Short mmCIF file of C-alpha atoms and ligand atoms in Angstrom, two decimals:
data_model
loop_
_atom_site.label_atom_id
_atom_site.label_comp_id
_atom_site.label_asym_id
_atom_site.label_seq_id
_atom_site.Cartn_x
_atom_site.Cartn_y
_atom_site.Cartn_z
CA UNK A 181 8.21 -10.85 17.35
CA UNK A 182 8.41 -7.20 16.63
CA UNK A 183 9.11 -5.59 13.83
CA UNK A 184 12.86 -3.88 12.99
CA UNK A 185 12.88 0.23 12.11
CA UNK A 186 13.50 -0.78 9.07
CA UNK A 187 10.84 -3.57 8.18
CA UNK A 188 7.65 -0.64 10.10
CA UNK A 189 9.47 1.95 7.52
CA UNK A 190 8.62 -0.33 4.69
CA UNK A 191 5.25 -1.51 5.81
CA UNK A 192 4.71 2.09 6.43
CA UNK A 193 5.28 3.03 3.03
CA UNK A 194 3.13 -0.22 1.41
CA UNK A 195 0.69 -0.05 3.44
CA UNK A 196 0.08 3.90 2.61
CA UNK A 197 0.51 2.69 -1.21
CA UNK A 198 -1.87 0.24 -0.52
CA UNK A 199 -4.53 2.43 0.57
CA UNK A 200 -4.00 4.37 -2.57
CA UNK A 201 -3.87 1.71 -5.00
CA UNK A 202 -7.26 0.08 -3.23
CA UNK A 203 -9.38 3.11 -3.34
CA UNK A 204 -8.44 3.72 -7.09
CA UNK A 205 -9.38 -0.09 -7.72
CA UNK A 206 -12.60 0.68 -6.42
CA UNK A 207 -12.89 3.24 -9.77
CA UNK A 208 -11.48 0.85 -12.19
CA UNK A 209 -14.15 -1.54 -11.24
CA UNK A 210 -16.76 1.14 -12.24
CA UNK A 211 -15.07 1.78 -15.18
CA UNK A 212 -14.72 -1.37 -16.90
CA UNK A 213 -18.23 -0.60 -18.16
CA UNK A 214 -17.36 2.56 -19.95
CA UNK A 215 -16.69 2.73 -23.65
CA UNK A 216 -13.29 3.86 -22.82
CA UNK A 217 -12.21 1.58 -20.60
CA UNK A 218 -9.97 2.01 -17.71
CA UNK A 219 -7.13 2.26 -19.67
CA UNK A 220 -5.37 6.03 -18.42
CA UNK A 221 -7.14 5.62 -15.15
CA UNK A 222 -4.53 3.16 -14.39
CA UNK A 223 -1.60 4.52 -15.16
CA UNK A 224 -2.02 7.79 -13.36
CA UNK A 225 -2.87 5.15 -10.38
CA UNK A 226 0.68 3.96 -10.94
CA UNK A 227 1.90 7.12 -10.81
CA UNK A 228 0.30 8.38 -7.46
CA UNK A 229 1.36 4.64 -6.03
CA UNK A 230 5.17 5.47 -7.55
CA UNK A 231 4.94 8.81 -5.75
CA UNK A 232 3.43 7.81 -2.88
CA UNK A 233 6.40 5.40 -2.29
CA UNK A 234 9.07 7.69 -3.21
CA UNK A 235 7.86 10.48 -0.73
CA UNK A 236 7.44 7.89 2.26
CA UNK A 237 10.95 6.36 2.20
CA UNK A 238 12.56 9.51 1.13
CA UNK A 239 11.11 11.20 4.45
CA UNK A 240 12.42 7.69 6.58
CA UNK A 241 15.60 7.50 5.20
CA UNK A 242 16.35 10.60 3.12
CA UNK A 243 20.37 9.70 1.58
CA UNK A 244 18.74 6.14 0.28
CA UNK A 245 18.50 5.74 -3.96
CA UNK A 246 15.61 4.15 -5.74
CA UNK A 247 15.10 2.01 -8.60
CA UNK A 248 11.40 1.94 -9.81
CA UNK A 249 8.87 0.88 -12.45
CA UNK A 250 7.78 4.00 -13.33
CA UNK A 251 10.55 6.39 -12.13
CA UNK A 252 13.60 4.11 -13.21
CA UNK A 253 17.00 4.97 -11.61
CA UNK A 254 16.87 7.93 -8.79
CA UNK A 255 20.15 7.85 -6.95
CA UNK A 256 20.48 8.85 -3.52
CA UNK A 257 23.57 10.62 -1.76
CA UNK A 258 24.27 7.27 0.10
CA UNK A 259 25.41 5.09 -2.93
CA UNK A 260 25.29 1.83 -0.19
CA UNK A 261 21.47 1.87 -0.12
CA UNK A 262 18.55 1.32 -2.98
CA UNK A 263 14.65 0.83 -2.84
CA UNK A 264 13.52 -1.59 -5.96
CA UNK A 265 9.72 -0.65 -6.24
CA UNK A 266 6.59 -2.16 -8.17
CA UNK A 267 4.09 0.06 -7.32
CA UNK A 268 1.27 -2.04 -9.02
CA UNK A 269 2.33 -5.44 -9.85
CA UNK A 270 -0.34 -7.35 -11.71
CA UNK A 271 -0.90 -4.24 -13.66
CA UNK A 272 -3.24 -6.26 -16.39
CA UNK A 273 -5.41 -7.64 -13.60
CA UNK A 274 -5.73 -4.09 -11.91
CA UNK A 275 -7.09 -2.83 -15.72
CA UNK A 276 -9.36 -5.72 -15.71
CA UNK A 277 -10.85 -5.94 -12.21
CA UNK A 278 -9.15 -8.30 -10.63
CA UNK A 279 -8.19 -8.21 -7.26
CA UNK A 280 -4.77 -10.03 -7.98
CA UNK A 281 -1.85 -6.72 -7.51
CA UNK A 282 0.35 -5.83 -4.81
CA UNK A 283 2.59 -2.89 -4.00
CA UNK A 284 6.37 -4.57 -3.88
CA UNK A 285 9.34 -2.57 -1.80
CA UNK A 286 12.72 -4.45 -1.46
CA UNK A 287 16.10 -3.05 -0.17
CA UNK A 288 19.48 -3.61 -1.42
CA UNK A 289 22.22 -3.22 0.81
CA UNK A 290 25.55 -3.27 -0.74
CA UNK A 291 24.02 -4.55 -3.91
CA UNK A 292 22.31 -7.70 -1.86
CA UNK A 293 18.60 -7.84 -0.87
CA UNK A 294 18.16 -7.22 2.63
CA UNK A 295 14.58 -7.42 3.17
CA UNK A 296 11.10 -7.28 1.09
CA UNK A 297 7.44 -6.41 1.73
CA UNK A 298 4.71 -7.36 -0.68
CA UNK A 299 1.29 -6.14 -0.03
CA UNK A 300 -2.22 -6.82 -1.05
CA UNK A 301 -4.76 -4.61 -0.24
CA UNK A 302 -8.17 -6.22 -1.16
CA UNK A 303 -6.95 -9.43 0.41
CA UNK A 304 -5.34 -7.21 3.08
CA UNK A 305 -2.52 -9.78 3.08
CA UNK A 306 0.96 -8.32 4.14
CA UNK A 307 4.25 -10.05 3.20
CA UNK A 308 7.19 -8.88 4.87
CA UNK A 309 10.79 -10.71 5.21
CA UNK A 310 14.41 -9.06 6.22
CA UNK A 311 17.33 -11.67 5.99
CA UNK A 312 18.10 -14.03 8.72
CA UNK A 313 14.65 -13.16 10.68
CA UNK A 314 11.85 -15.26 8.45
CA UNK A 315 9.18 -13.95 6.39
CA UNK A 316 5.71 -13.39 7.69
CA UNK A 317 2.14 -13.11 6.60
CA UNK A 318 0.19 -10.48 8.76
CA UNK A 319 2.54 -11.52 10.81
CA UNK A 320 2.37 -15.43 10.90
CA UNK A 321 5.65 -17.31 10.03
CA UNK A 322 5.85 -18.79 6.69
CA UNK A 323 7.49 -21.84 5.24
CA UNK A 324 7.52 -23.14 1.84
CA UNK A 325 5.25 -25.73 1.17
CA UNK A 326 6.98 -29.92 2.40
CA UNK A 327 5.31 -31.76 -0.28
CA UNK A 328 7.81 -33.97 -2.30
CA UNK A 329 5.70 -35.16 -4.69
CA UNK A 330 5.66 -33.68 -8.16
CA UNK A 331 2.44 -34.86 -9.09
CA UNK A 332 0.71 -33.52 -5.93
CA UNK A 333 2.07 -29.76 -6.35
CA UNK A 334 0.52 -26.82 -7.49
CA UNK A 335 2.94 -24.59 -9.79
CA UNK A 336 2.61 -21.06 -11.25
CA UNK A 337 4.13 -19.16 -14.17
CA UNK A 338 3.42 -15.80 -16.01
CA UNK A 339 2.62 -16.28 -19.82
CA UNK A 340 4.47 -13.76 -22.50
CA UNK A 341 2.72 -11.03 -24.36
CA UNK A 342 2.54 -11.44 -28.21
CA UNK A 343 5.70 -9.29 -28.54
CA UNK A 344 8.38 -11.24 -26.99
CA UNK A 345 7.93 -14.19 -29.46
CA UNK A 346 8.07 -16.65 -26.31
CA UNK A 347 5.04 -18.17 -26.87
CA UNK A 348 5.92 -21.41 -28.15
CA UNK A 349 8.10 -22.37 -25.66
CA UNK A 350 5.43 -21.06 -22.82
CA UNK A 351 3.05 -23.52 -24.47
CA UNK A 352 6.41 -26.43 -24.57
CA UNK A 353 6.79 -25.78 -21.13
CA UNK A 354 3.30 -24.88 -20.07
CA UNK A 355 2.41 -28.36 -21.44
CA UNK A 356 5.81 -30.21 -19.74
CA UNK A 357 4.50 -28.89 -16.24
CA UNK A 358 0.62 -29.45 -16.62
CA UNK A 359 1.76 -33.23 -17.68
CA UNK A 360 3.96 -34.06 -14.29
CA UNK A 361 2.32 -31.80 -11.89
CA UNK A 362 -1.19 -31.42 -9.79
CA UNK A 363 -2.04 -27.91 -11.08
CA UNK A 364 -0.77 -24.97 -13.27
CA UNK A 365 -1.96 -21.67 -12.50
CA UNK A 366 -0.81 -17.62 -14.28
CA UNK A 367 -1.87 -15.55 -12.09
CA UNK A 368 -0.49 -12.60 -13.30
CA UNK A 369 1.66 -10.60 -10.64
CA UNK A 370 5.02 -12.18 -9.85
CA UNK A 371 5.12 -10.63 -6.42
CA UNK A 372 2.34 -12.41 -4.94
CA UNK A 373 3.44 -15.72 -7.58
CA UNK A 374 6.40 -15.36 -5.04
CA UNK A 375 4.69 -14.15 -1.67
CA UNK A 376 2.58 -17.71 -2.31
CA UNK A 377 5.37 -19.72 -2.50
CA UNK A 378 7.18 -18.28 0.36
CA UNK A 379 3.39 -19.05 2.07
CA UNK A 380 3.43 -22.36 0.69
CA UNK A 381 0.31 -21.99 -1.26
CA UNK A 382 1.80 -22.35 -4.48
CA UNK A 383 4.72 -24.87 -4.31
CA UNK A 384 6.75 -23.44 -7.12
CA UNK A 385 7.17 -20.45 -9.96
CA UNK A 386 8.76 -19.57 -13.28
CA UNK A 387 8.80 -16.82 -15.43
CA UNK A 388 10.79 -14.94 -18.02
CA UNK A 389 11.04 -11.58 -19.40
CA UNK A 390 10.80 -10.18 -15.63
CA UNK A 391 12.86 -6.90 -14.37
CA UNK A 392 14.33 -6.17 -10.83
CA UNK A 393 11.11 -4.51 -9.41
CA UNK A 394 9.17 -7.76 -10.09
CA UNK A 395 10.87 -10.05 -8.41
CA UNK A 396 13.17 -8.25 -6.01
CA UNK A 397 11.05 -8.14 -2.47
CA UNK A 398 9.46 -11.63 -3.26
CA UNK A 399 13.00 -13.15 -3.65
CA UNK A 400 13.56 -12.37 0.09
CA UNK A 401 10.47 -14.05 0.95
CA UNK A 402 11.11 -16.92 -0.69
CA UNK A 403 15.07 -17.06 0.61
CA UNK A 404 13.46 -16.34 4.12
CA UNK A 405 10.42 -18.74 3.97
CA UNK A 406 12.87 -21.82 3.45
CA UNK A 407 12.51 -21.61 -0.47
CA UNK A 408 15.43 -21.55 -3.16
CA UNK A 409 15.61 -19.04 -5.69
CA UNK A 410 17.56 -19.35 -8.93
CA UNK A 411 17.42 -17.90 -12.63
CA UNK A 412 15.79 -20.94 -15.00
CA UNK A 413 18.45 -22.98 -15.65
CA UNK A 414 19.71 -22.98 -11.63
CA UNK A 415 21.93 -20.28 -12.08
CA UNK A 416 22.37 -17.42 -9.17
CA UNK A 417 21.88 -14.16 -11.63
CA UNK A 418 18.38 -13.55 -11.24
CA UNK A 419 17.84 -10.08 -11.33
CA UNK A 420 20.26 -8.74 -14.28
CA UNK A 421 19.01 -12.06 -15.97
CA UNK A 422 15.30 -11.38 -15.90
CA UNK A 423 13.99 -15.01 -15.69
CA UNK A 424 13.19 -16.99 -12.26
CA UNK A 425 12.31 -20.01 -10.84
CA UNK A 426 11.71 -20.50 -7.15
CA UNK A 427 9.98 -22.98 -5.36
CA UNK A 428 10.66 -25.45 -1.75
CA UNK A 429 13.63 -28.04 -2.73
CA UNK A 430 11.67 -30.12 -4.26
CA UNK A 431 9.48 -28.15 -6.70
CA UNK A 432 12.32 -25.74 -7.43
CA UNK A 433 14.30 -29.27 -8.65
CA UNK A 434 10.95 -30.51 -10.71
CA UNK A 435 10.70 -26.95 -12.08
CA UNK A 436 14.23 -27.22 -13.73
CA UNK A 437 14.04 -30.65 -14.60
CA UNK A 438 10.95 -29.76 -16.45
CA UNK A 439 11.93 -26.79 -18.06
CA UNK A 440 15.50 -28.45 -19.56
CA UNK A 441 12.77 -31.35 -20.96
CA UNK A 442 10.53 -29.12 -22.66
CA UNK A 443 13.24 -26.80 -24.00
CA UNK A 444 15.37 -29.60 -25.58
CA UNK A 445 12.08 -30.79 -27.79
CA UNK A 446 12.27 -27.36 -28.90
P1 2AM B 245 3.37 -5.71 -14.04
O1 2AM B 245 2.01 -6.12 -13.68
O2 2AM B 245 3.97 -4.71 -13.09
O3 2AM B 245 3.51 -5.31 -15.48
C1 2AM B 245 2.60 -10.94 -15.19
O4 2AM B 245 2.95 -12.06 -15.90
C2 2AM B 245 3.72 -10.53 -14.26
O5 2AM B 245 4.92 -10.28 -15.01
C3 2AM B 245 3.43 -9.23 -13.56
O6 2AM B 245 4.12 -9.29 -12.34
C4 2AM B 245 4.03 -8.20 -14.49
O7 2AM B 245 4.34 -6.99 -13.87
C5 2AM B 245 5.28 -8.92 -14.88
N1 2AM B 245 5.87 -8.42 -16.11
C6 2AM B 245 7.02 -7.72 -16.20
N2 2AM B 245 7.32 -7.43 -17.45
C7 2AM B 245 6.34 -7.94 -18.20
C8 2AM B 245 6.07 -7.95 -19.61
N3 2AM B 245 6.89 -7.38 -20.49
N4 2AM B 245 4.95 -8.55 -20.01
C9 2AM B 245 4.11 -9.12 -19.13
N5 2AM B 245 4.32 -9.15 -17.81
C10 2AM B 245 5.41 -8.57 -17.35
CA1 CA B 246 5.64 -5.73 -12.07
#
């Protein structure tokens, strides 16, 4: 099927990000040897990504607003439109080497997401998904994955840093999913944690402490790959919330039911 306008705008603009981001990952792997580490490197990485962005949607639709990691709030003259941007998602695993990031673009319409493109460029996997057409992998339809089974799925989550005091109940619930499921796995970036499940690769995800440019392109995936998409205790708020869980049916269920478990021992 080909793409819309809007979806080769978007892949456009990742894919140039991409290009970016994968030719400065090429340095950080060099660097990780150096006594300084790779630490500024990255950030002025995320900075050229952030730009890069910017300047490629602004020249395909020049009225449009943005919302961004590293920019924040831009607003456009057309107040109906927004961009919400991760330039670099998996930021820690960028600084350490590993190949687990993605460039995120979503688009709000009337304060609803519209459509989402996730993009890894070592794997050279592309995401894309605009409502009510599917969600694709290099362009391969996706579906979330059919198993029922708890005990047969593989689940992912994001662990908390040391300063937002969550780690007890990461371990509660950590613990709660590891004990009723196949497989827990943190893989550190939240937009491919969602691009999997909309792939069916993972079966389910959870996460706290997560902001708009996270989650907001993966969401559509997920929505357009079959999946549901809620905040952690089912409700519809994700994104002013900042805590997700998303999954097929049947994972997204076992996800909740396992969360409320471990929570109430806490
Ligand atoms: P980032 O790489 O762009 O920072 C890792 O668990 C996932 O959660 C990544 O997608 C990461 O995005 C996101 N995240 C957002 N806020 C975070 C925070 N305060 N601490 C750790 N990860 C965060
Ligand atoms: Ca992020």
């Amino acid at each position: 099927m080909p793409r819309s306008a809007l979806l080769n705008v978007m892949v456009q603009a990742a894919t140039k990000v991409g290009r970016s981001l994968a030719r400065d990952f090429g340095e950080v792997e060099n660097l990780q040897v150096s006594v300084k580490g790779p630490g500024d490197f990255v950030s002025s990485a995320d900075h050229r990504a952030d730009e890069i962005a910017i300047e490629a949607l602004k020249r395909a639709r020049p009225g449009y607003g943005f919302l961004t990691e590293e920019s924040g709030e831009l607003p456009g003259s057309d107040k109906t439109h927004r961009w919400i941007i991760d330039p670099l998602d998996g930021t820690t695993n960028f600084l350490h080497g590993v190949p687990l990031f993605a460039v995120s673009i979503a688009l709000e319409r009337d304060g609803e997401l519209v459509a989402g493109v996730v993009y890894n460029p070592v794997l050279d996997e592309l995401y894309t998904a605009e409502r009510g057409t599917g969600a694709f992998l290099n362009g391969r339809r996706l579906r979330v994955s059919a198993r029922r089974d708890p005990v047969a799925m593989m689940l992912s989550t994001g662990s908390p840093t040391r300063q937002d005091g969550a780690i007890r109940r990461f371990a509660d619930e950590a613990t709660g999913i590891a004990e009723t499921s196949a497989s827990l796995r943190v893989t550190g970036s939240a937009a491919l944690d969602l691009a999997w499940v909309a792939a069916g690769r993972l079966d389910g995800y959870w996460q706290y402490g997560l902001s708009p440019w996270d989650v907001a392109a993966g969401m559509v995936l997920v929505g357009e790959a079959g999946g549901i998409v809620t905040d952690a205790v089912g409700r519809k708020d994700i994104v002013r919330r900042g805590d997700i869980a998303a999954g097929s049916t049947a994972a997204h269920r076992q996800i909740l039911t396992t969360l409320k478990a471990a929570d109430a021992l806490a």
